[in-house]
Tab-separated table of C-alpha atoms and ligand atoms in Angstrom:
chain	number	residue	atom	x	y	z
A	1	MET	CA	0.000	0.000	0.000
A	2	HIS	CA	2.744	2.266	1.040
A	3	LYS	CA	4.702	1.283	-2.095
A	4	ARG	CA	1.748	1.876	-4.380
A	5	THR	CA	1.199	5.286	-3.035
A	6	PHE	CA	4.805	6.028	-3.610
A	7	ILE	CA	4.613	4.902	-7.262
A	8	GLN	CA	1.415	6.832	-7.808
A	9	ALA	CA	3.021	9.877	-6.328
A	10	ALA	CA	6.059	9.424	-8.530
A	11	VAL	CA	3.907	9.057	-11.654
A	12	ALA	CA	1.850	12.049	-10.663
A	13	ALA	CA	5.019	14.040	-10.088
A	14	THR	CA	6.387	13.000	-13.490
A	15	MET	CA	3.161	13.962	-15.204
A	16	LEU	CA	3.154	17.226	-13.415
A	17	SER	CA	6.705	18.005	-14.410
A	18	THR	CA	6.263	16.998	-18.088
A	19	GLY	CA	2.988	18.913	-18.127
A	20	GLY	CA	4.866	21.825	-16.669
A	21	LEU	CA	7.551	21.384	-19.295
A	22	ALA	CA	4.992	21.389	-22.110
A	23	LEU	CA	3.511	24.541	-20.664
A	24	ALA	CA	6.939	26.154	-20.447
A	25	GLN	CA	7.622	25.130	-24.072
A	26	ASP	CA	4.326	26.709	-25.096
A	27	ASN	CA	5.391	29.940	-23.575
A	28	VAL	CA	8.654	30.095	-25.493
A	29	PHE	CA	8.893	31.668	-28.917
A	30	LYS	CA	11.979	30.428	-30.754
A	31	ILE	CA	13.899	32.246	-33.451
A	32	GLY	CA	16.441	30.071	-35.259
A	33	LEU	CA	19.045	32.547	-36.497
A	34	ILE	CA	21.518	31.040	-38.976
A	35	LEU	CA	24.471	33.252	-39.886
A	36	PRO	CA	28.049	33.012	-41.138
A	37	MET	CA	29.924	33.608	-37.864
A	38	THR	CA	33.142	32.166	-39.340
A	39	GLY	CA	34.707	32.172	-42.811
A	40	GLN	CA	34.704	34.765	-45.566
A	41	GLN	CA	31.335	36.308	-44.614
A	42	ALA	CA	31.957	36.445	-40.848
A	43	SER	CA	31.566	40.242	-40.703
A	44	THR	CA	27.982	39.826	-41.933
A	45	GLY	CA	27.242	37.347	-39.151
A	46	ARG	CA	28.818	39.570	-36.526
A	47	GLN	CA	26.826	42.628	-37.664
A	48	ILE	CA	23.475	40.827	-37.777
A	49	GLU	CA	23.959	39.057	-34.470
A	50	ALA	CA	24.866	42.339	-32.768
A	51	ALA	CA	21.816	44.061	-34.254
A	52	ALA	CA	19.431	41.251	-33.266
A	53	ARG	CA	20.734	41.299	-29.700
A	54	LEU	CA	20.428	45.096	-29.603
A	55	TYR	CA	16.816	44.900	-30.757
A	56	MET	CA	16.049	42.396	-27.983
A	57	ALA	CA	17.849	44.470	-25.361
A	58	GLN	CA	15.831	47.525	-26.381
A	59	ASN	CA	12.459	45.780	-26.639
A	60	GLY	CA	12.663	43.085	-23.984
A	61	ASP	CA	12.505	39.335	-24.427
A	62	THR	CA	8.871	38.859	-23.436
A	63	VAL	CA	6.386	39.481	-26.221
A	64	ALA	CA	2.660	38.692	-26.043
A	65	GLY	CA	3.335	36.738	-22.864
A	66	LYS	CA	5.994	34.597	-24.534
A	67	LYS	CA	9.654	34.372	-23.800
A	68	VAL	CA	11.615	35.059	-26.983
A	69	GLN	CA	14.580	32.734	-27.362
A	70	LEU	CA	17.258	33.403	-29.967
A	71	ILE	CA	19.048	30.243	-31.124
A	72	LEU	CA	22.161	31.245	-33.065
A	73	LYS	CA	23.861	28.770	-35.440
A	74	ASP	CA	27.006	29.297	-37.506
A	75	ASP	CA	26.821	27.964	-41.073
A	76	GLY	CA	30.208	29.378	-42.185
A	77	SER	CA	28.190	30.383	-45.283
A	78	VAL	CA	28.365	26.799	-46.581
A	79	PRO	CA	24.863	26.182	-48.021
A	80	ALA	CA	24.873	22.458	-47.098
A	81	ASN	CA	25.449	23.513	-43.475
A	82	THR	CA	22.697	26.128	-43.630
A	83	ARG	CA	20.310	23.473	-44.891
A	84	ARG	CA	21.223	20.919	-42.213
A	85	LEU	CA	21.004	23.510	-39.428
A	86	ALA	CA	17.630	24.750	-40.670
A	87	GLN	CA	16.339	21.173	-40.776
A	88	GLU	CA	17.467	20.572	-37.178
A	89	LEU	CA	15.988	23.850	-35.996
A	90	ALA	CA	12.653	23.211	-37.695
A	91	VAL	CA	12.313	19.539	-36.735
A	92	ASN	CA	14.093	19.147	-33.378
A	93	ASP	CA	13.886	22.610	-31.846
A	94	LYS	CA	10.548	23.360	-33.508
A	95	VAL	CA	11.482	27.001	-33.973
A	96	ASN	CA	8.672	29.440	-34.747
A	97	VAL	CA	10.789	31.416	-37.215
A	98	LEU	CA	13.928	30.832	-39.230
A	99	ALA	CA	16.076	33.915	-39.900
A	100	GLY	CA	19.481	35.199	-41.036
A	101	MET	CA	20.866	33.888	-44.381
A	102	GLY	CA	24.216	35.577	-45.063
A	103	ILE	CA	24.440	34.700	-48.727
A	104	THR	CA	22.030	33.793	-51.525
A	105	PRO	CA	22.962	30.087	-51.800
A	106	SER	CA	22.156	29.679	-48.079
A	107	ALA	CA	18.711	31.257	-48.468
A	108	LEU	CA	17.941	29.099	-51.500
A	109	ALA	CA	19.043	25.955	-49.637
A	110	VAL	CA	16.639	26.675	-46.773
A	111	ALA	CA	13.624	27.761	-48.869
A	112	PRO	CA	12.173	24.215	-49.308
A	113	ILE	CA	12.447	23.598	-45.541
A	114	ALA	CA	10.516	26.798	-44.826
A	115	THR	CA	7.805	25.683	-47.257
A	116	GLN	CA	7.539	22.093	-45.992
A	117	SER	CA	7.540	22.993	-42.303
A	118	LYS	CA	5.395	26.123	-42.831
A	119	THR	CA	7.977	28.156	-40.948
A	120	PRO	CA	8.417	31.831	-41.901
A	121	LEU	CA	11.984	32.523	-43.075
A	122	VAL	CA	13.119	36.118	-42.559
A	123	VAL	CA	15.995	36.827	-44.960
A	124	MET	CA	18.130	39.544	-43.346
A	125	ALA	CA	21.153	39.683	-45.698
A	126	ALA	CA	20.931	37.746	-48.965
A	127	ALA	CA	19.859	39.962	-51.850
A	128	THR	CA	19.312	38.124	-55.136
A	129	SER	CA	15.941	39.204	-56.525
A	130	SER	CA	14.537	35.691	-57.006
A	131	ILE	CA	14.967	34.552	-53.367
A	132	THR	CA	11.458	35.593	-52.302
A	133	GLU	CA	10.058	33.461	-55.121
A	134	ALA	CA	11.772	30.324	-53.802
A	135	SER	CA	9.209	29.900	-50.985
A	136	PRO	CA	5.892	31.554	-50.075
A	137	PHE	CA	7.202	31.565	-46.471
A	138	ILE	CA	10.103	33.938	-47.209
A	139	VAL	CA	9.977	37.570	-46.082
A	140	ARG	CA	12.958	39.832	-46.799
A	141	THR	CA	14.266	42.799	-44.805
A	142	SER	CA	17.589	43.357	-46.621
A	143	PHE	CA	17.409	44.639	-50.213
A	144	THR	CA	17.793	43.402	-53.772
A	145	LEU	CA	20.615	44.080	-56.200
A	146	PRO	CA	18.271	45.233	-58.991
A	147	GLN	CA	16.783	47.695	-56.474
A	148	ALA	CA	20.227	49.073	-55.602
A	149	SER	CA	21.691	49.094	-59.137
A	150	VAL	CA	19.124	50.847	-61.274
A	151	GLY	CA	19.395	54.292	-59.630
A	152	LEU	CA	23.120	54.401	-60.256
A	153	ALA	CA	22.563	53.574	-63.939
A	154	ASP	CA	20.305	56.640	-64.130
A	155	TRP	CA	22.785	58.848	-62.321
A	156	ALA	CA	25.984	57.849	-64.191
A	157	PRO	CA	25.251	59.044	-67.764
A	158	LYS	CA	24.043	62.406	-66.443
A	159	ASN	CA	27.362	62.797	-64.674
A	160	GLY	CA	29.872	62.320	-67.456
A	161	ILE	CA	30.076	58.515	-67.382
A	162	LYS	CA	29.413	57.143	-70.875
A	163	THR	CA	31.496	53.950	-70.914
A	164	VAL	CA	31.608	51.363	-68.147
A	165	VAL	CA	33.217	48.006	-67.401
A	166	THR	CA	31.236	45.920	-64.909
A	167	LEU	CA	32.988	43.678	-62.380
A	168	VAL	CA	30.821	41.420	-60.217
A	169	SER	CA	31.062	38.357	-58.013
A	170	ASP	CA	30.019	35.406	-60.122
A	171	TYR	CA	26.803	34.293	-58.414
A	172	GLY	CA	23.171	35.405	-57.920
A	173	PRO	CA	23.475	38.957	-56.601
A	174	GLY	CA	26.425	39.748	-58.915
A	175	LEU	CA	24.529	38.563	-61.980
A	176	ASP	CA	21.504	40.629	-60.907
A	177	ALA	CA	23.672	43.722	-60.414
A	178	GLU	CA	25.388	43.233	-63.781
A	179	LYS	CA	22.119	42.755	-65.691
A	180	TYR	CA	20.050	45.503	-64.090
A	181	PHE	CA	22.842	48.074	-64.175
A	182	LYS	CA	23.641	47.264	-67.787
A	183	ASP	CA	20.081	47.249	-69.137
A	184	ARG	CA	19.254	50.626	-67.612
A	185	PHE	CA	22.622	52.144	-68.513
A	186	LEU	CA	22.201	51.095	-72.171
A	187	PHE	CA	18.651	52.460	-72.148
A	188	ASN	CA	20.092	55.773	-70.940
A	189	GLY	CA	22.573	55.862	-73.827
A	190	GLY	CA	25.618	54.481	-72.004
A	191	LYS	CA	27.887	51.695	-73.211
A	192	VAL	CA	29.125	48.659	-71.268
A	193	VAL	CA	32.491	47.847	-72.802
A	194	GLU	CA	33.075	44.587	-70.951
A	195	SER	CA	31.434	42.496	-68.206
A	196	LEU	CA	33.867	40.709	-65.886
A	197	ARG	CA	32.970	38.123	-63.253
A	198	VAL	CA	35.181	37.094	-60.337
A	199	PRO	CA	34.752	33.971	-58.185
A	200	LEU	CA	32.878	34.392	-54.902
A	201	MET	CA	35.429	32.488	-52.846
A	202	SER	CA	38.925	33.978	-52.373
A	203	PRO	CA	38.862	36.217	-55.422
A	204	ASP	CA	42.070	37.737	-56.814
A	205	PHE	CA	41.016	41.059	-58.301
A	206	ALA	CA	44.442	41.939	-59.750
A	207	PRO	CA	44.181	40.364	-63.231
A	208	PHE	CA	40.665	41.743	-63.652
A	209	LEU	CA	41.693	45.243	-62.657
A	210	GLN	CA	44.630	45.092	-65.071
A	211	LYS	CA	42.171	44.347	-67.828
A	212	VAL	CA	39.988	47.282	-66.784
A	213	ARG	CA	43.034	49.547	-66.870
A	214	ASP	CA	43.767	48.510	-70.433
A	215	LEU	CA	40.144	49.054	-71.499
A	216	LYS	CA	40.154	52.516	-69.875
A	217	PRO	CA	36.394	53.069	-69.422
A	218	ASP	CA	35.028	56.230	-67.792
A	219	ALA	CA	34.040	54.110	-64.810
A	220	LEU	CA	34.278	50.660	-63.293
A	221	PHE	CA	30.986	49.409	-61.825
A	222	VAL	CA	31.538	46.923	-58.987
A	223	PHE	CA	29.429	44.513	-56.993
A	224	VAL	CA	31.171	42.361	-54.402
A	225	PRO	CA	29.497	41.062	-51.240
A	226	SER	CA	29.874	42.795	-47.906
A	227	GLY	CA	33.368	42.219	-46.533
A	228	ALA	CA	35.125	42.072	-49.926
A	229	GLY	CA	35.053	45.798	-50.751
A	230	ALA	CA	38.278	46.735	-48.970
A	231	ALA	CA	40.318	44.316	-51.108
A	232	VAL	CA	38.868	45.783	-54.317
A	233	MET	CA	39.526	49.315	-53.141
A	234	LYS	CA	43.107	48.533	-52.134
A	235	GLN	CA	44.014	46.985	-55.474
A	236	PHE	CA	42.169	49.716	-57.371
A	237	GLY	CA	44.416	52.233	-55.614
A	238	GLU	CA	47.618	50.202	-55.963
A	239	ARG	CA	47.145	49.944	-59.716
A	240	GLY	CA	46.659	53.698	-59.959
A	241	MET	CA	43.283	53.283	-61.627
A	242	ASP	CA	41.934	56.472	-60.075
A	243	LYS	CA	44.995	58.388	-61.262
A	244	ALA	CA	44.432	56.927	-64.747
A	245	GLY	CA	41.049	58.671	-64.735
A	246	ILE	CA	38.843	55.623	-64.144
A	247	LYS	CA	36.096	56.264	-61.625
A	248	LEU	CA	34.885	53.571	-59.260
A	249	ILE	CA	31.110	53.265	-58.871
A	250	GLY	CA	28.930	50.460	-57.543
A	251	THR	CA	26.252	49.353	-55.172
A	252	GLY	CA	26.967	50.311	-51.558
A	253	ASP	CA	28.309	46.831	-50.808
A	254	VAL	CA	31.731	47.982	-52.054
A	255	THR	CA	31.932	50.969	-49.674
A	256	ASP	CA	30.547	48.836	-46.835
A	257	ASP	CA	30.446	50.888	-43.635
A	258	ASP	CA	31.943	47.940	-41.740
A	259	GLN	CA	35.236	48.533	-43.614
A	260	LEU	CA	34.970	52.002	-45.147
A	261	ASN	CA	36.817	53.909	-42.472
A	262	ASP	CA	39.953	51.801	-43.010
A	263	MET	CA	39.943	52.043	-46.796
A	264	GLY	CA	41.969	55.242	-46.963
A	265	ASP	CA	41.793	58.185	-49.331
A	266	VAL	CA	41.428	56.031	-52.458
A	267	ALA	CA	37.753	55.681	-51.412
A	268	LEU	CA	37.173	59.456	-51.390
A	269	GLY	CA	34.645	60.524	-54.014
A	270	VAL	CA	33.422	57.015	-54.808
A	271	VAL	CA	29.720	57.209	-55.725
A	272	THR	CA	27.423	54.297	-54.887
A	273	SER	CA	23.707	53.656	-54.604
A	274	HIS	CA	22.252	51.759	-51.667
A	275	HIS	CA	19.502	51.564	-49.092
A	276	TYR	CA	21.524	52.299	-45.952
A	277	SER	CA	24.374	54.514	-44.829
A	278	THR	CA	25.544	54.748	-41.215
A	279	PHE	CA	25.651	58.491	-41.901
A	280	HIS	CA	21.906	58.653	-42.746
A	281	PRO	CA	20.861	61.835	-40.967
A	282	SER	CA	17.537	60.810	-39.352
A	283	PRO	CA	16.933	60.886	-35.577
A	284	ALA	CA	15.934	57.187	-35.689
A	285	ASN	CA	19.262	56.300	-37.301
A	286	LYS	CA	21.314	58.463	-34.958
A	287	LYS	CA	19.758	56.663	-32.003
A	288	PHE	CA	20.317	53.257	-33.637
A	289	VAL	CA	23.974	53.986	-34.437
A	290	ALA	CA	24.718	55.389	-30.978
A	291	GLU	CA	23.176	52.432	-29.150
A	292	PHE	CA	24.694	49.862	-31.515
A	293	GLN	CA	28.167	51.362	-31.064
A	294	LYS	CA	27.751	51.578	-27.315
A	295	ALA	CA	26.865	47.882	-27.101
A	296	ASN	CA	29.595	46.758	-29.534
A	297	LYS	CA	32.906	48.474	-28.681
A	298	ASN	CA	32.247	51.258	-31.186
A	299	LEU	CA	31.696	48.913	-34.154
A	300	ARG	CA	30.042	50.866	-36.940
A	301	PRO	CA	26.744	49.237	-37.979
A	302	ASN	CA	26.464	48.560	-41.704
A	303	PHE	CA	23.555	47.650	-43.995
A	304	MET	CA	23.678	44.054	-42.755
A	305	ALA	CA	23.061	45.201	-39.182
A	306	VAL	CA	20.017	47.163	-40.326
A	307	GLY	CA	18.631	44.141	-42.206
A	308	GLY	CA	18.940	42.131	-38.980
A	309	TYR	CA	17.506	44.847	-36.755
A	310	ASP	CA	14.475	45.371	-38.997
A	311	GLY	CA	14.038	41.620	-39.370
A	312	MET	CA	13.685	41.351	-35.583
A	313	ARG	CA	11.173	44.169	-35.635
A	314	VAL	CA	9.094	42.342	-38.259
A	315	ILE	CA	9.173	39.166	-36.122
A	316	TYR	CA	8.315	40.965	-32.846
A	317	GLU	CA	5.396	42.882	-34.368
A	318	ALA	CA	4.006	39.743	-36.014
A	319	LEU	CA	4.190	37.924	-32.665
A	320	LYS	CA	2.437	40.838	-30.936
A	321	LYS	CA	-0.322	40.849	-33.510
A	322	THR	CA	-1.002	37.092	-33.449
A	323	GLY	CA	-0.257	36.504	-29.779
A	324	GLY	CA	1.613	33.455	-31.021
A	325	LYS	CA	-1.651	31.769	-32.106
A	326	GLY	CA	-2.265	30.193	-35.511
A	327	GLY	CA	1.235	28.846	-36.154
A	328	GLY	CA	3.571	29.748	-39.003
A	329	GLU	CA	0.861	30.796	-41.431
A	330	ALA	CA	-0.655	33.366	-39.076
A	331	LEU	CA	2.792	34.676	-38.210
A	332	LEU	CA	3.656	35.018	-41.886
A	333	GLY	CA	0.368	36.828	-42.509
A	334	ALA	CA	1.207	39.344	-39.800
A	335	MET	CA	4.645	39.995	-41.333
A	336	LYS	CA	3.154	40.940	-44.687
A	337	GLY	CA	2.279	44.580	-45.174
A	338	GLN	CA	4.244	45.939	-42.206
A	339	ILE	CA	5.194	49.551	-42.710
A	340	PHE	CA	7.553	51.392	-40.396
A	341	GLU	CA	10.454	53.760	-39.929
A	342	SER	CA	13.754	51.892	-40.112
A	343	PRO	CA	17.172	53.411	-39.376
A	344	ARG	CA	17.545	53.466	-43.196
A	345	GLY	CA	14.310	55.473	-43.693
A	346	PRO	CA	10.684	54.394	-44.236
A	347	ILE	CA	10.218	50.784	-45.341
A	348	PHE	CA	7.343	48.539	-46.308
A	349	ILE	CA	7.014	44.743	-46.583
A	350	ASP	CA	4.988	44.358	-49.773
A	351	ALA	CA	2.214	41.864	-48.984
A	352	GLN	CA	2.171	40.515	-52.558
A	353	THR	CA	5.897	39.905	-53.020
A	354	ARG	CA	6.963	39.653	-49.318
A	355	ASP	CA	9.926	41.790	-50.381
A	356	VAL	CA	11.081	45.095	-48.955
A	357	VAL	CA	10.125	48.406	-50.604
A	358	GLN	CA	12.481	51.214	-49.625
A	359	ASN	CA	14.329	54.386	-50.576
A	360	ILE	CA	17.535	54.065	-52.561
A	361	TYR	CA	20.090	56.790	-51.903
A	362	LEU	CA	22.920	58.079	-54.049
A	363	ARG	CA	25.944	58.595	-51.838
A	364	LYS	CA	29.483	59.860	-52.157
A	365	VAL	CA	32.374	58.951	-49.861
A	366	GLU	CA	33.486	62.037	-47.957
A	367	LYS	CA	35.754	62.697	-45.011
A	368	LYS	CA	34.135	64.368	-42.008
A	369	ASP	CA	35.911	64.851	-38.692
A	370	GLY	CA	38.691	62.591	-39.934
A	371	GLN	CA	36.365	59.687	-40.739
A	372	LEU	CA	35.108	58.312	-44.052
A	373	TRP	CA	31.349	58.165	-44.600
A	374	ASN	CA	28.843	57.412	-47.359
A	375	VAL	CA	27.161	60.817	-47.530
A	376	GLU	CA	23.727	60.763	-49.185
A	377	PHE	CA	23.130	63.443	-51.836
A	378	ASP	CA	19.990	62.215	-53.599
A	379	VAL	CA	17.127	59.822	-52.973
A	380	ILE	CA	14.812	57.706	-55.112
A	381	LYS	CA	11.740	57.094	-53.001
A	382	ASP	CA	9.858	53.838	-52.371
A	383	VAL	CA	11.737	51.621	-54.816
A	384	LYS	CA	10.197	48.176	-55.402
A	385	ASP	CA	12.459	45.365	-56.535
A	386	PRO	CA	12.634	45.865	-60.334
A	387	GLY	CA	13.356	42.139	-60.624
A	388	LYS	CA	9.787	41.184	-59.730
A	389	THR	CA	7.643	40.378	-62.734
A	390	LYS	CA	4.352	40.557	-60.864
B	1	VNL	C1	24.661	38.860	-50.851
B	1	VNL	C2	24.292	40.075	-51.435
B	1	VNL	C3	25.647	38.846	-49.858
B	1	VNL	C4	24.909	41.256	-51.021
B	1	VNL	C5	26.248	40.031	-49.461
B	1	VNL	O1	27.202	40.094	-48.487
B	1	VNL	C6	25.878	41.236	-50.069
B	1	VNL	C7	24.045	37.603	-51.297
B	1	VNL	C8	27.545	38.973	-47.726
B	1	VNL	O2	22.879	37.632	-51.735
B	1	VNL	O3	24.734	36.566	-51.231
B	1	VNL	O4	26.522	42.373	-49.677
């Protein structure tokens, strides 16, 4: 009798504790954040992680009565790793949202998992136009290369640039940048003399730049992913391209704020088009930059940080709106159509395309108080991704 009571009590206790566990699980909202924390794209991972943690520090980790848990995984930007990690997060950890995606191949590798598990995937970095079409569960808070390239192709011919050589990383975003810059530049009466493509991994820019020097265009248009710009700039300077009268232009990835201040005077005067500059003069951005730098040993936030910060905002607001009810589909629904003031300026998550609509700024590198900045001098408002057919 005594023994039976003991067993009953033990069973009851077990049930109570597993019941308690289930309840605790129910009250946790999990974000599976996959980023390149090591390898060639590690600066992108570092920026996005810092921004996500800042957003949580500023807004608390309890939303709609749920405890928000950030689960960070390092994929080293190897797409097979991204895929495996996403699978584990969706199946074992049962995350409510997948997020991050440092490069396009990572986002494309995870898209089918988002679709099958009905888990929203918030793309915070990768920027090939077609990514949002790879799964109806993808929402993007970064940008697209067509979006960033077209404005520069309008600006260049009006500013004495008639001949251009394009130089891009040979994968999704580079091919988008090359195509959309070229088509618009030709339409505007410009001429693309040559289109060069460099490998994504460990590129050696020297032979390509030598070729550009020989071709002597008015300008060299460059797209390389965040983190690779400093190497391009250094070799551009070493080969005396600027002195030979060739201007450097590109999307803002090449004058990445993460590296810009160490690029030296060769970067002065470089004109780029992009959606975010650390120097953007809005009160919201000044607050963001100050608090980001304070929390990160003065690290300057770049466009990757802003993609991560806004991605967290989209997740938090969707959780608030749904109260965590209705699963992945409801959460996704509440992400669509969000409109708000980002550190980059006003942005909008287009409900039809799930892609970000935003201002694109023309910027020129200038020195102010001894530091190099991308200083905005013109804006094209509310730019939709020109790569979308519908
Ligand atoms: C991508 C596009 C990656 C733009 C980037 O940096 C970037 C991409 C890592 O889609 O892979 O600046």
